[in-house]
């Protein structure tokens, strides 16, 4: 079991471009979570998804950010028209049962030039 | 707003020098408190979950304890390989769709030197 897989590990975008971050949960896990870690700050919850459903998106910025977890394939966090303030490490996690321990991926470091 | 505060921000220990990390929290109702370890460039790695005051969990040189308002991570006779950032997170007893949300502290960066 390869654990939670995220790609790419590093992503560089210029202001105004789109960023697409991918996450494949652990085998058998249907609960996926996205967190953002800004420099000098703690991990901040963004969104919680199950297959084909967004359950809790209370931590997502209202504009430019979207997430999906389709029936087939990885979960995608999409950031449109990136700005420098979007530069951060984005972590995906999954769990077997909602509310139980989360298993994290190694993250995607997004740098916006 | 629910908050998690960890102290100290950074801690340097000599190998074998035991110490404790603190995590204090304010949440309307606590469902669970989690400890994670994070190495540079990696995602957090799960250590413990505590659910009720008085509960204790142990793993090798680490022991986590929980009271009504704080948790401690005790490190006994640490080794250099214990160097990492230790994160505390709480899960509020809001139920329903919010069960997936953890509130993290900023972490304690532990350095153990030989």
PDB file of C-alpha atoms in Angstrom, chain B residues 1-110:
ATOM      1  CA  UNK B   1     -13.233  30.720  17.409  1.00  0.00           C
ATOM      2  CA  UNK B   2     -11.701  27.398  18.354  1.00  0.00           C
ATOM      3  CA  UNK B   3      -7.993  27.649  18.983  1.00  0.00           C
ATOM      4  CA  UNK B   4      -5.067  25.352  19.554  1.00  0.00           C
ATOM      5  CA  UNK B   5      -1.883  26.744  21.099  1.00  0.00           C
ATOM      6  CA  UNK B   6       1.330  24.794  21.334  1.00  0.00           C
ATOM      7  CA  UNK B   7       4.342  25.594  23.463  1.00  0.00           C
ATOM      8  CA  UNK B   8       7.178  25.996  23.284  1.00  0.00           C
ATOM      9  CA  UNK B   9       7.560  26.957  19.625  1.00  0.00           C
ATOM     10  CA  UNK B  10      10.995  25.403  19.570  1.00  0.00           C
ATOM     11  CA  UNK B  11      12.822  23.085  21.952  1.00  0.00           C
ATOM     12  CA  UNK B  12      16.420  21.925  21.923  1.00  0.00           C
ATOM     13  CA  UNK B  13      17.303  18.894  24.011  1.00  0.00           C
ATOM     14  CA  UNK B  14      20.446  16.939  24.526  1.00  0.00           C
ATOM     15  CA  UNK B  15      20.137  13.249  23.784  1.00  0.00           C
ATOM     16  CA  UNK B  16      18.654  11.570  26.858  1.00  0.00           C
ATOM     17  CA  UNK B  17      17.212  14.775  28.302  1.00  0.00           C
ATOM     18  CA  UNK B  18      13.496  14.177  28.882  1.00  0.00           C
ATOM     19  CA  UNK B  19      10.937  16.945  28.463  1.00  0.00           C
ATOM     20  CA  UNK B  20       7.296  17.705  27.653  1.00  0.00           C
ATOM     21  CA  UNK B  21       5.470  19.574  24.911  1.00  0.00           C
ATOM     22  CA  UNK B  22       2.227  21.348  25.671  1.00  0.00           C
ATOM     23  CA  UNK B  23      -0.972  21.734  23.664  1.00  0.00           C
ATOM     24  CA  UNK B  24      -3.776  23.855  25.084  1.00  0.00           C
ATOM     25  CA  UNK B  25      -7.096  24.143  23.334  1.00  0.00           C
ATOM     26  CA  UNK B  26     -10.350  26.008  23.468  1.00  0.00           C
ATOM     27  CA  UNK B  27     -13.207  24.184  21.793  1.00  0.00           C
ATOM     28  CA  UNK B  28     -16.851  24.071  22.669  1.00  0.00           C
ATOM     29  CA  UNK B  29     -16.808  20.286  22.905  1.00  0.00           C
ATOM     30  CA  UNK B  30     -13.873  17.973  22.267  1.00  0.00           C
ATOM     31  CA  UNK B  31     -14.394  14.833  20.229  1.00  0.00           C
ATOM     32  CA  UNK B  32     -10.731  13.943  19.889  1.00  0.00           C
ATOM     33  CA  UNK B  33      -7.213  15.297  20.207  1.00  0.00           C
ATOM     34  CA  UNK B  34      -4.550  14.145  17.780  1.00  0.00           C
ATOM     35  CA  UNK B  35      -0.757  14.273  17.852  1.00  0.00           C
ATOM     36  CA  UNK B  36       1.234  14.158  14.649  1.00  0.00           C
ATOM     37  CA  UNK B  37       4.921  14.271  13.809  1.00  0.00           C
ATOM     38  CA  UNK B  38       6.093  16.178  10.736  1.00  0.00           C
ATOM     39  CA  UNK B  39       9.540  15.919   9.198  1.00  0.00           C
ATOM     40  CA  UNK B  40      10.828  18.619   6.800  1.00  0.00           C
ATOM     41  CA  UNK B  41       9.318  18.298   3.333  1.00  0.00           C
ATOM     42  CA  UNK B  42       6.873  15.599   4.399  1.00  0.00           C
ATOM     43  CA  UNK B  43       3.289  15.325   5.479  1.00  0.00           C
ATOM     44  CA  UNK B  44       2.251  14.824   9.094  1.00  0.00           C
ATOM     45  CA  UNK B  45       2.555  11.292  10.447  1.00  0.00           C
ATOM     46  CA  UNK B  46      -0.063  10.111  12.930  1.00  0.00           C
ATOM     47  CA  UNK B  47       1.076   9.367  16.474  1.00  0.00           C
ATOM     48  CA  UNK B  48      -1.875   9.288  18.896  1.00  0.00           C
ATOM     49  CA  UNK B  49      -5.537  10.016  19.379  1.00  0.00           C
ATOM     50  CA  UNK B  50      -6.934  10.872  22.823  1.00  0.00           C
ATOM     51  CA  UNK B  51     -10.655  11.129  23.499  1.00  0.00           C
ATOM     52  CA  UNK B  52     -11.250  11.790  27.184  1.00  0.00           C
ATOM     53  CA  UNK B  53      -9.594  13.512  30.135  1.00  0.00           C
ATOM     54  CA  UNK B  54      -7.257  11.169  31.958  1.00  0.00           C
ATOM     55  CA  UNK B  55      -6.500   9.082  28.919  1.00  0.00           C
ATOM     56  CA  UNK B  56      -2.875   8.219  28.159  1.00  0.00           C
ATOM     57  CA  UNK B  57      -1.234   6.619  25.136  1.00  0.00           C
ATOM     58  CA  UNK B  58       2.374   5.454  24.716  1.00  0.00           C
ATOM     59  CA  UNK B  59       4.598   4.637  21.794  1.00  0.00           C
ATOM     60  CA  UNK B  60       8.296   3.972  22.272  1.00  0.00           C
ATOM     61  CA  UNK B  61       9.760   7.101  23.927  1.00  0.00           C
ATOM     62  CA  UNK B  62       6.555   9.132  23.576  1.00  0.00           C
ATOM     63  CA  UNK B  63       3.611   9.366  25.931  1.00  0.00           C
ATOM     64  CA  UNK B  64       0.577  11.563  25.365  1.00  0.00           C
ATOM     65  CA  UNK B  65      -1.803  12.640  28.100  1.00  0.00           C
ATOM     66  CA  UNK B  66      -5.039  14.612  28.079  1.00  0.00           C
ATOM     67  CA  UNK B  67      -6.786  16.888  30.553  1.00  0.00           C
ATOM     68  CA  UNK B  68      -9.924  18.954  30.072  1.00  0.00           C
ATOM     69  CA  UNK B  69      -8.048  21.899  28.582  1.00  0.00           C
ATOM     70  CA  UNK B  70      -4.636  20.653  27.484  1.00  0.00           C
ATOM     71  CA  UNK B  71      -2.554  17.753  26.346  1.00  0.00           C
ATOM     72  CA  UNK B  72       1.079  16.920  26.961  1.00  0.00           C
ATOM     73  CA  UNK B  73       3.474  14.962  24.832  1.00  0.00           C
ATOM     74  CA  UNK B  74       6.183  13.574  27.080  1.00  0.00           C
ATOM     75  CA  UNK B  75       9.456  12.536  25.477  1.00  0.00           C
ATOM     76  CA  UNK B  76      11.603  10.238  27.571  1.00  0.00           C
ATOM     77  CA  UNK B  77      15.319   9.941  26.851  1.00  0.00           C
ATOM     78  CA  UNK B  78      15.024  11.380  23.338  1.00  0.00           C
ATOM     79  CA  UNK B  79      17.342  10.448  20.493  1.00  0.00           C
ATOM     80  CA  UNK B  80      18.420  12.586  17.516  1.00  0.00           C
ATOM     81  CA  UNK B  81      15.950  10.721  15.300  1.00  0.00           C
ATOM     82  CA  UNK B  82      13.134  12.184  17.402  1.00  0.00           C
ATOM     83  CA  UNK B  83      13.956  15.597  15.934  1.00  0.00           C
ATOM     84  CA  UNK B  84      10.863  16.824  14.080  1.00  0.00           C
ATOM     85  CA  UNK B  85       7.944  19.214  14.404  1.00  0.00           C
ATOM     86  CA  UNK B  86       5.205  17.856  16.635  1.00  0.00           C
ATOM     87  CA  UNK B  87       1.694  18.968  15.791  1.00  0.00           C
ATOM     88  CA  UNK B  88      -1.390  18.920  17.946  1.00  0.00           C
ATOM     89  CA  UNK B  89      -4.898  19.001  16.450  1.00  0.00           C
ATOM     90  CA  UNK B  90      -8.388  18.939  17.904  1.00  0.00           C
ATOM     91  CA  UNK B  91     -11.634  17.704  16.504  1.00  0.00           C
ATOM     92  CA  UNK B  92     -14.725  19.488  17.781  1.00  0.00           C
ATOM     93  CA  UNK B  93     -17.871  17.728  18.866  1.00  0.00           C
ATOM     94  CA  UNK B  94     -19.977  19.469  16.254  1.00  0.00           C
ATOM     95  CA  UNK B  95     -20.955  16.260  14.549  1.00  0.00           C
ATOM     96  CA  UNK B  96     -22.321  15.698  11.101  1.00  0.00           C
ATOM     97  CA  UNK B  97     -20.438  17.067   8.168  1.00  0.00           C
ATOM     98  CA  UNK B  98     -17.782  18.786  10.287  1.00  0.00           C
ATOM     99  CA  UNK B  99     -16.294  15.582  11.644  1.00  0.00           C
ATOM    100  CA  UNK B 100     -13.559  15.693   9.052  1.00  0.00           C
ATOM    101  CA  UNK B 101     -12.209  19.046  10.187  1.00  0.00           C
ATOM    102  CA  UNK B 102      -9.165  19.227  12.446  1.00  0.00           C
ATOM    103  CA  UNK B 103      -7.877  22.433  14.013  1.00  0.00           C
ATOM    104  CA  UNK B 104      -4.086  22.351  14.142  1.00  0.00           C
ATOM    105  CA  UNK B 105      -1.635  24.223  16.323  1.00  0.00           C
ATOM    106  CA  UNK B 106       1.526  25.703  14.820  1.00  0.00           C
ATOM    107  CA  UNK B 107       3.649  22.943  16.248  1.00  0.00           C
ATOM    108  CA  UNK B 108       6.728  22.562  18.408  1.00  0.00           C
ATOM    109  CA  UNK B 109       9.992  22.163  16.534  1.00  0.00           C
ATOM    110  CA  UNK B 110      12.076  19.680  18.497  1.00  0.00           C
TER     111      UNK B 110
END
